[in-house]
Amino acid sequence: MKPDAPGHNRPPLTYKDAGVDIDAGDALVEHIKPMARATNRPGVMGGLGGFGGLFDLKAAGFRDPILVSGTDGVGTKLRVAIEAGIPDTVGIDLVAMCVNDIVVQGAEPLFFLDYYATGRLDVEIGRCVVAGIAEGCRRAGCALIGGETAEMPGMYSEGDYDLAGFAVGAAERDQLLPRTDIAVGDVVLGMASSGLHSNGYSLVRKIVAQSSGGYDMATLLEPTRIYVKPLLAAIRGTGAIKGLAHITGGGLPGNVPRCLPDGLRARLDARRWKAPAVFGWLRGAGNVPTEDMLRTFNCGIGMIVVVDPKDTGEVAQALTDLGERVDEIGVIETAPTSEADCIVEHADTLWRS
């Protein structure tokens, strides 16, 4: 550079000066390694540090596997976690939202990868987030085999971070769900949610912001329930589960039809289950219409199970024995149109104490 060239007398700039601390990233990876090792399961090959994660389906015991994949985030529940200074549980949510989607296809989640992005990497916050992800993987029985940490100054405000998750599972070809024999008269079982799970938080935050009393942050940050282990045990142990639906965005009306053939609908009776108190508080504090409650939140049911009437007791008992609260909440019937549908009767009873 010539002496009079622009910038000749300026101090040198480093990547760290630009806001990216490679040493902090390396430190976080060192924290992650033992967490990832703790989630190892049959099929995992190698460890963290490669360009891609390896998994051996044969070693995992599959004969004729079909791969099932899912990806999701935590949505604006992250904003609640950030503002509350509680980063420990959203990692569980991240895993739950992915693996619960996989298990409804009858698949066993095998491995998980995460993407963690932030404006400035705080190693302790990153460690807490990944610890939650590892705990979620442990609950789901899948391995954390890789991920990506991105420090992007200028993209995120100070203290903000974002998460995305990616899960891959497998099912034997002849055990994929939903089955083709879902029929009129089949019973709908509802598995209780742990609370709000990870949907509707834009509305939740708006209600909390305009509420004089606010709401307990620990309740708002209760992690999404992971249904994988009890459902896999019931699927394999009873052979009677015909269909499953994970109740996420869109609520019961938007998700139950996803496991039903065209021409059928589910008729649910809300008097048959009890919604956690947080839903009643949101309904009252926000004066939220019942239809909006049903299409925004899970309203106390995190997963539905479709079974033949003769198998209802066996499946319900199998899930109850593994710690789930299960209620018989509805029935499958003929729909008046060719599209699958879901009707929720007596929904206003959910908001009564």
PDB file of N, CA and C in Angstrom, residues 3-62:
ATOM      1  N   PRO A   3       2.088   5.052   0.877  1.00  0.00           N
ATOM      2  CA  PRO A   3       1.974   5.792   2.140  1.00  0.00           C
ATOM      3  C   PRO A   3       0.723   6.645   2.230  1.00  0.00           C
ATOM      4  N   ASP A   4       0.270   7.230   1.082  1.00  0.00           N
ATOM      5  CA  ASP A   4      -0.891   8.118   1.145  1.00  0.00           C
ATOM      6  C   ASP A   4      -2.197   7.384   0.832  1.00  0.00           C
ATOM      7  N   ALA A   5      -2.152   6.037   0.741  1.00  0.00           N
ATOM      8  CA  ALA A   5      -3.375   5.283   0.445  1.00  0.00           C
ATOM      9  C   ALA A   5      -4.333   5.348   1.626  1.00  0.00           C
ATOM     10  N   PRO A   6      -5.638   5.356   1.377  1.00  0.00           N
ATOM     11  CA  PRO A   6      -6.625   5.402   2.458  1.00  0.00           C
ATOM     12  C   PRO A   6      -6.424   4.244   3.432  1.00  0.00           C
ATOM     13  N   GLY A   7      -6.467   4.551   4.740  1.00  0.00           N
ATOM     14  CA  GLY A   7      -6.360   3.527   5.761  1.00  0.00           C
ATOM     15  C   GLY A   7      -4.939   3.177   6.140  1.00  0.00           C
ATOM     16  N   HIS A   8      -3.930   3.811   5.536  1.00  0.00           N
ATOM     17  CA  HIS A   8      -2.545   3.433   5.818  1.00  0.00           C
ATOM     18  C   HIS A   8      -2.185   3.613   7.289  1.00  0.00           C
ATOM     19  N   ASN A   9      -2.729   4.675   7.920  1.00  0.00           N
ATOM     20  CA  ASN A   9      -2.364   4.955   9.304  1.00  0.00           C
ATOM     21  C   ASN A   9      -3.385   4.421  10.315  1.00  0.00           C
ATOM     22  N   ARG A  10      -4.377   3.693   9.847  1.00  0.00           N
ATOM     23  CA  ARG A  10      -5.374   3.147  10.761  1.00  0.00           C
ATOM     24  C   ARG A  10      -4.845   1.890  11.422  1.00  0.00           C
ATOM     25  N   PRO A  11      -5.295   1.610  12.673  1.00  0.00           N
ATOM     26  CA  PRO A  11      -4.863   0.370  13.335  1.00  0.00           C
ATOM     27  C   PRO A  11      -5.447  -0.837  12.614  1.00  0.00           C
ATOM     28  N   PRO A  12      -4.788  -1.982  12.679  1.00  0.00           N
ATOM     29  CA  PRO A  12      -5.287  -3.179  11.997  1.00  0.00           C
ATOM     30  C   PRO A  12      -6.606  -3.653  12.620  1.00  0.00           C
ATOM     31  N   LEU A  13      -7.474  -4.173  11.794  1.00  0.00           N
ATOM     32  CA  LEU A  13      -8.748  -4.712  12.260  1.00  0.00           C
ATOM     33  C   LEU A  13      -8.703  -6.241  12.255  1.00  0.00           C
ATOM     34  N   THR A  14      -9.227  -6.838  13.312  1.00  0.00           N
ATOM     35  CA  THR A  14      -9.299  -8.295  13.411  1.00  0.00           C
ATOM     36  C   THR A  14     -10.761  -8.734  13.357  1.00  0.00           C
ATOM     37  N   TYR A  15     -10.973 -10.028  13.208  1.00  0.00           N
ATOM     38  CA  TYR A  15     -12.329 -10.579  13.214  1.00  0.00           C
ATOM     39  C   TYR A  15     -13.013 -10.275  14.553  1.00  0.00           C
ATOM     40  N   LYS A  16     -12.231 -10.338  15.645  1.00  0.00           N
ATOM     41  CA  LYS A  16     -12.793 -10.039  16.962  1.00  0.00           C
ATOM     42  C   LYS A  16     -13.229  -8.582  17.047  1.00  0.00           C
ATOM     43  N   ASP A  17     -12.453  -7.668  16.422  1.00  0.00           N
ATOM     44  CA  ASP A  17     -12.855  -6.253  16.377  1.00  0.00           C
ATOM     45  C   ASP A  17     -14.185  -6.089  15.650  1.00  0.00           C
ATOM     46  N   ALA A  18     -14.450  -6.970  14.692  1.00  0.00           N
ATOM     47  CA  ALA A  18     -15.699  -6.904  13.933  1.00  0.00           C
ATOM     48  C   ALA A  18     -16.870  -7.533  14.680  1.00  0.00           C
ATOM     49  N   GLY A  19     -16.580  -8.133  15.846  1.00  0.00           N
ATOM     50  CA  GLY A  19     -17.646  -8.665  16.685  1.00  0.00           C
ATOM     51  C   GLY A  19     -17.734 -10.170  16.746  1.00  0.00           C
ATOM     52  N   VAL A  20     -16.790 -10.885  16.103  1.00  0.00           N
ATOM     53  CA  VAL A  20     -16.822 -12.345  16.106  1.00  0.00           C
ATOM     54  C   VAL A  20     -15.631 -12.869  16.892  1.00  0.00           C
ATOM     55  N   ASP A  21     -15.922 -13.617  17.963  1.00  0.00           N
ATOM     56  CA  ASP A  21     -14.878 -14.132  18.845  1.00  0.00           C
ATOM     57  C   ASP A  21     -14.722 -15.634  18.615  1.00  0.00           C
ATOM     58  N   ILE A  22     -13.728 -16.007  17.824  1.00  0.00           N
ATOM     59  CA  ILE A  22     -13.510 -17.414  17.504  1.00  0.00           C
ATOM     60  C   ILE A  22     -13.161 -18.209  18.752  1.00  0.00           C
ATOM     61  N   ASP A  23     -12.409 -17.588  19.676  1.00  0.00           N
ATOM     62  CA  ASP A  23     -12.037 -18.279  20.913  1.00  0.00           C
ATOM     63  C   ASP A  23     -13.271 -18.631  21.738  1.00  0.00           C
ATOM     64  N   ALA A  24     -14.257 -17.725  21.768  1.00  0.00           N
ATOM     65  CA  ALA A  24     -15.494 -18.008  22.507  1.00  0.00           C
ATOM     66  C   ALA A  24     -16.235 -19.178  21.861  1.00  0.00           C
ATOM     67  N   GLY A  25     -16.235 -19.207  20.532  1.00  0.00           N
ATOM     68  CA  GLY A  25     -16.870 -20.324  19.829  1.00  0.00           C
ATOM     69  C   GLY A  25     -16.192 -21.640  20.137  1.00  0.00           C
ATOM     70  N   ASP A  26     -14.869 -21.629  20.155  1.00  0.00           N
ATOM     71  CA  ASP A  26     -14.127 -22.849  20.491  1.00  0.00           C
ATOM     72  C   ASP A  26     -14.415 -23.284  21.924  1.00  0.00           C
ATOM     73  N   ALA A  27     -14.522 -22.310  22.829  1.00  0.00           N
ATOM     74  CA  ALA A  27     -14.817 -22.629  24.224  1.00  0.00           C
ATOM     75  C   ALA A  27     -16.191 -23.272  24.360  1.00  0.00           C
ATOM     76  N   LEU A  28     -17.179 -22.773  23.595  1.00  0.00           N
ATOM     77  CA  LEU A  28     -18.519 -23.351  23.650  1.00  0.00           C
ATOM     78  C   LEU A  28     -18.506 -24.783  23.133  1.00  0.00           C
ATOM     79  N   VAL A  29     -17.756 -25.040  22.070  1.00  0.00           N
ATOM     80  CA  VAL A  29     -17.670 -26.394  21.527  1.00  0.00           C
ATOM     81  C   VAL A  29     -17.120 -27.364  22.574  1.00  0.00           C
ATOM     82  N   GLU A  30     -16.146 -26.909  23.357  1.00  0.00           N
ATOM     83  CA  GLU A  30     -15.585 -27.764  24.406  1.00  0.00           C
ATOM     84  C   GLU A  30     -16.620 -28.090  25.467  1.00  0.00           C
ATOM     85  N   HIS A  31     -17.514 -27.134  25.758  1.00  0.00           N
ATOM     86  CA  HIS A  31     -18.598 -27.406  26.699  1.00  0.00           C
ATOM     87  C   HIS A  31     -19.600 -28.406  26.106  1.00  0.00           C
ATOM     88  N   ILE A  32     -19.819 -28.304  24.791  1.00  0.00           N
ATOM     89  CA  ILE A  32     -20.838 -29.129  24.134  1.00  0.00           C
ATOM     90  C   ILE A  32     -20.410 -30.591  24.032  1.00  0.00           C
ATOM     91  N   LYS A  33     -19.131 -30.850  23.837  1.00  0.00           N
ATOM     92  CA  LYS A  33     -18.666 -32.216  23.570  1.00  0.00           C
ATOM     93  C   LYS A  33     -19.131 -33.233  24.609  1.00  0.00           C
ATOM     94  N   PRO A  34     -18.947 -32.988  25.924  1.00  0.00           N
ATOM     95  CA  PRO A  34     -19.432 -33.999  26.881  1.00  0.00           C
ATOM     96  C   PRO A  34     -20.951 -34.134  26.900  1.00  0.00           C
ATOM     97  N   MET A  35     -21.666 -33.033  26.634  1.00  0.00           N
ATOM     98  CA  MET A  35     -23.128 -33.113  26.572  1.00  0.00           C
ATOM     99  C   MET A  35     -23.548 -34.010  25.414  1.00  0.00           C
ATOM    100  N   ALA A  36     -22.898 -33.846  24.280  1.00  0.00           N
ATOM    101  CA  ALA A  36     -23.224 -34.654  23.110  1.00  0.00           C
ATOM    102  C   ALA A  36     -22.893 -36.118  23.352  1.00  0.00           C
ATOM    103  N   ARG A  37     -21.746 -36.382  23.973  1.00  0.00           N
ATOM    104  CA  ARG A  37     -21.361 -37.774  24.256  1.00  0.00           C
ATOM    105  C   ARG A  37     -22.386 -38.456  25.153  1.00  0.00           C
ATOM    106  N   ALA A  38     -22.985 -37.684  26.058  1.00  0.00           N
ATOM    107  CA  ALA A  38     -23.965 -38.256  26.989  1.00  0.00           C
ATOM    108  C   ALA A  38     -25.248 -38.691  26.284  1.00  0.00           C
ATOM    109  N   THR A  39     -25.460 -38.248  25.052  1.00  0.00           N
ATOM    110  CA  THR A  39     -26.665 -38.634  24.309  1.00  0.00           C
ATOM    111  C   THR A  39     -26.410 -39.769  23.326  1.00  0.00           C
ATOM    112  N   ASN A  40     -25.195 -40.307  23.305  1.00  0.00           N
ATOM    113  CA  ASN A  40     -24.871 -41.371  22.345  1.00  0.00           C
ATOM    114  C   ASN A  40     -25.836 -42.547  22.458  1.00  0.00           C
ATOM    115  N   ARG A  41     -26.085 -43.177  21.324  1.00  0.00           N
ATOM    116  CA  ARG A  41     -26.967 -44.332  21.252  1.00  0.00           C
ATOM    117  C   ARG A  41     -26.449 -45.242  20.140  1.00  0.00           C
ATOM    118  N   PRO A  42     -26.927 -46.501  20.071  1.00  0.00           N
ATOM    119  CA  PRO A  42     -26.476 -47.379  18.983  1.00  0.00           C
ATOM    120  C   PRO A  42     -26.721 -46.742  17.616  1.00  0.00           C
ATOM    121  N   GLY A  43     -25.697 -46.770  16.784  1.00  0.00           N
ATOM    122  CA  GLY A  43     -25.773 -46.186  15.454  1.00  0.00           C
ATOM    123  C   GLY A  43     -24.891 -44.976  15.274  1.00  0.00           C
ATOM    124  N   VAL A  44     -24.541 -44.299  16.387  1.00  0.00           N
ATOM    125  CA  VAL A  44     -23.698 -43.111  16.283  1.00  0.00           C
ATOM    126  C   VAL A  44     -22.289 -43.510  15.883  1.00  0.00           C
ATOM    127  N   MET A  45     -21.735 -42.791  14.924  1.00  0.00           N
ATOM    128  CA  MET A  45     -20.361 -43.033  14.476  1.00  0.00           C
ATOM    129  C   MET A  45     -19.557 -41.759  14.662  1.00  0.00           C
ATOM    130  N   GLY A  46     -18.397 -41.885  15.286  1.00  0.00           N
ATOM    131  CA  GLY A  46     -17.542 -40.715  15.484  1.00  0.00           C
ATOM    132  C   GLY A  46     -18.119 -39.782  16.527  1.00  0.00           C
ATOM    133  N   GLY A  47     -17.641 -38.541  16.519  1.00  0.00           N
ATOM    134  CA  GLY A  47     -18.107 -37.552  17.475  1.00  0.00           C
ATOM    135  C   GLY A  47     -18.180 -36.196  16.826  1.00  0.00           C
ATOM    136  N   LEU A  48     -18.277 -35.149  17.667  1.00  0.00           N
ATOM    137  CA  LEU A  48     -18.317 -33.796  17.136  1.00  0.00           C
ATOM    138  C   LEU A  48     -16.982 -33.408  16.523  1.00  0.00           C
ATOM    139  N   GLY A  49     -17.029 -32.529  15.563  1.00  0.00           N
ATOM    140  CA  GLY A  49     -15.795 -32.004  14.990  1.00  0.00           C
ATOM    141  C   GLY A  49     -15.667 -32.252  13.501  1.00  0.00           C
ATOM    142  N   GLY A  50     -16.392 -33.219  12.971  1.00  0.00           N
ATOM    143  CA  GLY A  50     -16.351 -33.461  11.531  1.00  0.00           C
ATOM    144  C   GLY A  50     -17.238 -32.471  10.798  1.00  0.00           C
ATOM    145  N   PHE A  51     -17.190 -32.512   9.498  1.00  0.00           N
ATOM    146  CA  PHE A  51     -18.026 -31.622   8.695  1.00  0.00           C
ATOM    147  C   PHE A  51     -19.471 -32.108   8.625  1.00  0.00           C
ATOM    148  N   GLY A  52     -19.665 -33.380   8.890  1.00  0.00           N
ATOM    149  CA  GLY A  52     -21.014 -33.941   8.907  1.00  0.00           C
ATOM    150  C   GLY A  52     -21.106 -35.018   9.965  1.00  0.00           C
ATOM    151  N   GLY A  53     -22.318 -35.260  10.463  1.00  0.00           N
ATOM    152  CA  GLY A  53     -22.535 -36.309  11.445  1.00  0.00           C
ATOM    153  C   GLY A  53     -22.837 -37.627  10.753  1.00  0.00           C
ATOM    154  N   LEU A  54     -22.327 -38.719  11.320  1.00  0.00           N
ATOM    155  CA  LEU A  54     -22.493 -40.043  10.724  1.00  0.00           C
ATOM    156  C   LEU A  54     -23.393 -40.899  11.605  1.00  0.00           C
ATOM    157  N   PHE A  55     -24.235 -41.708  10.949  1.00  0.00           N
ATOM    158  CA  PHE A  55     -25.114 -42.601  11.695  1.00  0.00           C
ATOM    159  C   PHE A  55     -25.321 -43.879  10.899  1.00  0.00           C
ATOM    160  N   ASP A  56     -25.207 -45.023  11.581  1.00  0.00           N
ATOM    161  CA  ASP A  56     -25.298 -46.341  10.956  1.00  0.00           C
ATOM    162  C   ASP A  56     -26.667 -46.949  11.272  1.00  0.00           C
ATOM    163  N   LEU A  57     -27.576 -46.967  10.289  1.00  0.00           N
ATOM    164  CA  LEU A  57     -28.920 -47.496  10.509  1.00  0.00           C
ATOM    165  C   LEU A  57     -28.911 -48.981  10.840  1.00  0.00           C
ATOM    166  N   LYS A  58     -27.995 -49.726  10.245  1.00  0.00           N
ATOM    167  CA  LYS A  58     -27.925 -51.155  10.526  1.00  0.00           C
ATOM    168  C   LYS A  58     -27.565 -51.400  11.976  1.00  0.00           C
ATOM    169  N   ALA A  59     -26.624 -50.606  12.493  1.00  0.00           N
ATOM    170  CA  ALA A  59     -26.235 -50.751  13.896  1.00  0.00           C
ATOM    171  C   ALA A  59     -27.370 -50.374  14.833  1.00  0.00           C
ATOM    172  N   ALA A  60     -28.300 -49.553  14.350  1.00  0.00           N
ATOM    173  CA  ALA A  60     -29.453 -49.161  15.163  1.00  0.00           C
ATOM    174  C   ALA A  60     -30.543 -50.228  15.159  1.00  0.00           C
ATOM    175  N   GLY A  61     -30.369 -51.280  14.346  1.00  0.00           N
ATOM    176  CA  GLY A  61     -31.263 -52.424  14.395  1.00  0.00           C
ATOM    177  C   GLY A  61     -32.399 -52.431  13.401  1.00  0.00           C
ATOM    178  N   PHE A  62     -32.339 -51.610  12.357  1.00  0.00           N
ATOM    179  CA  PHE A  62     -33.444 -51.553  11.398  1.00  0.00           C
ATOM    180  C   PHE A  62     -33.242 -52.555  10.263  1.00  0.00           C
TER     181      PHE A  62
END
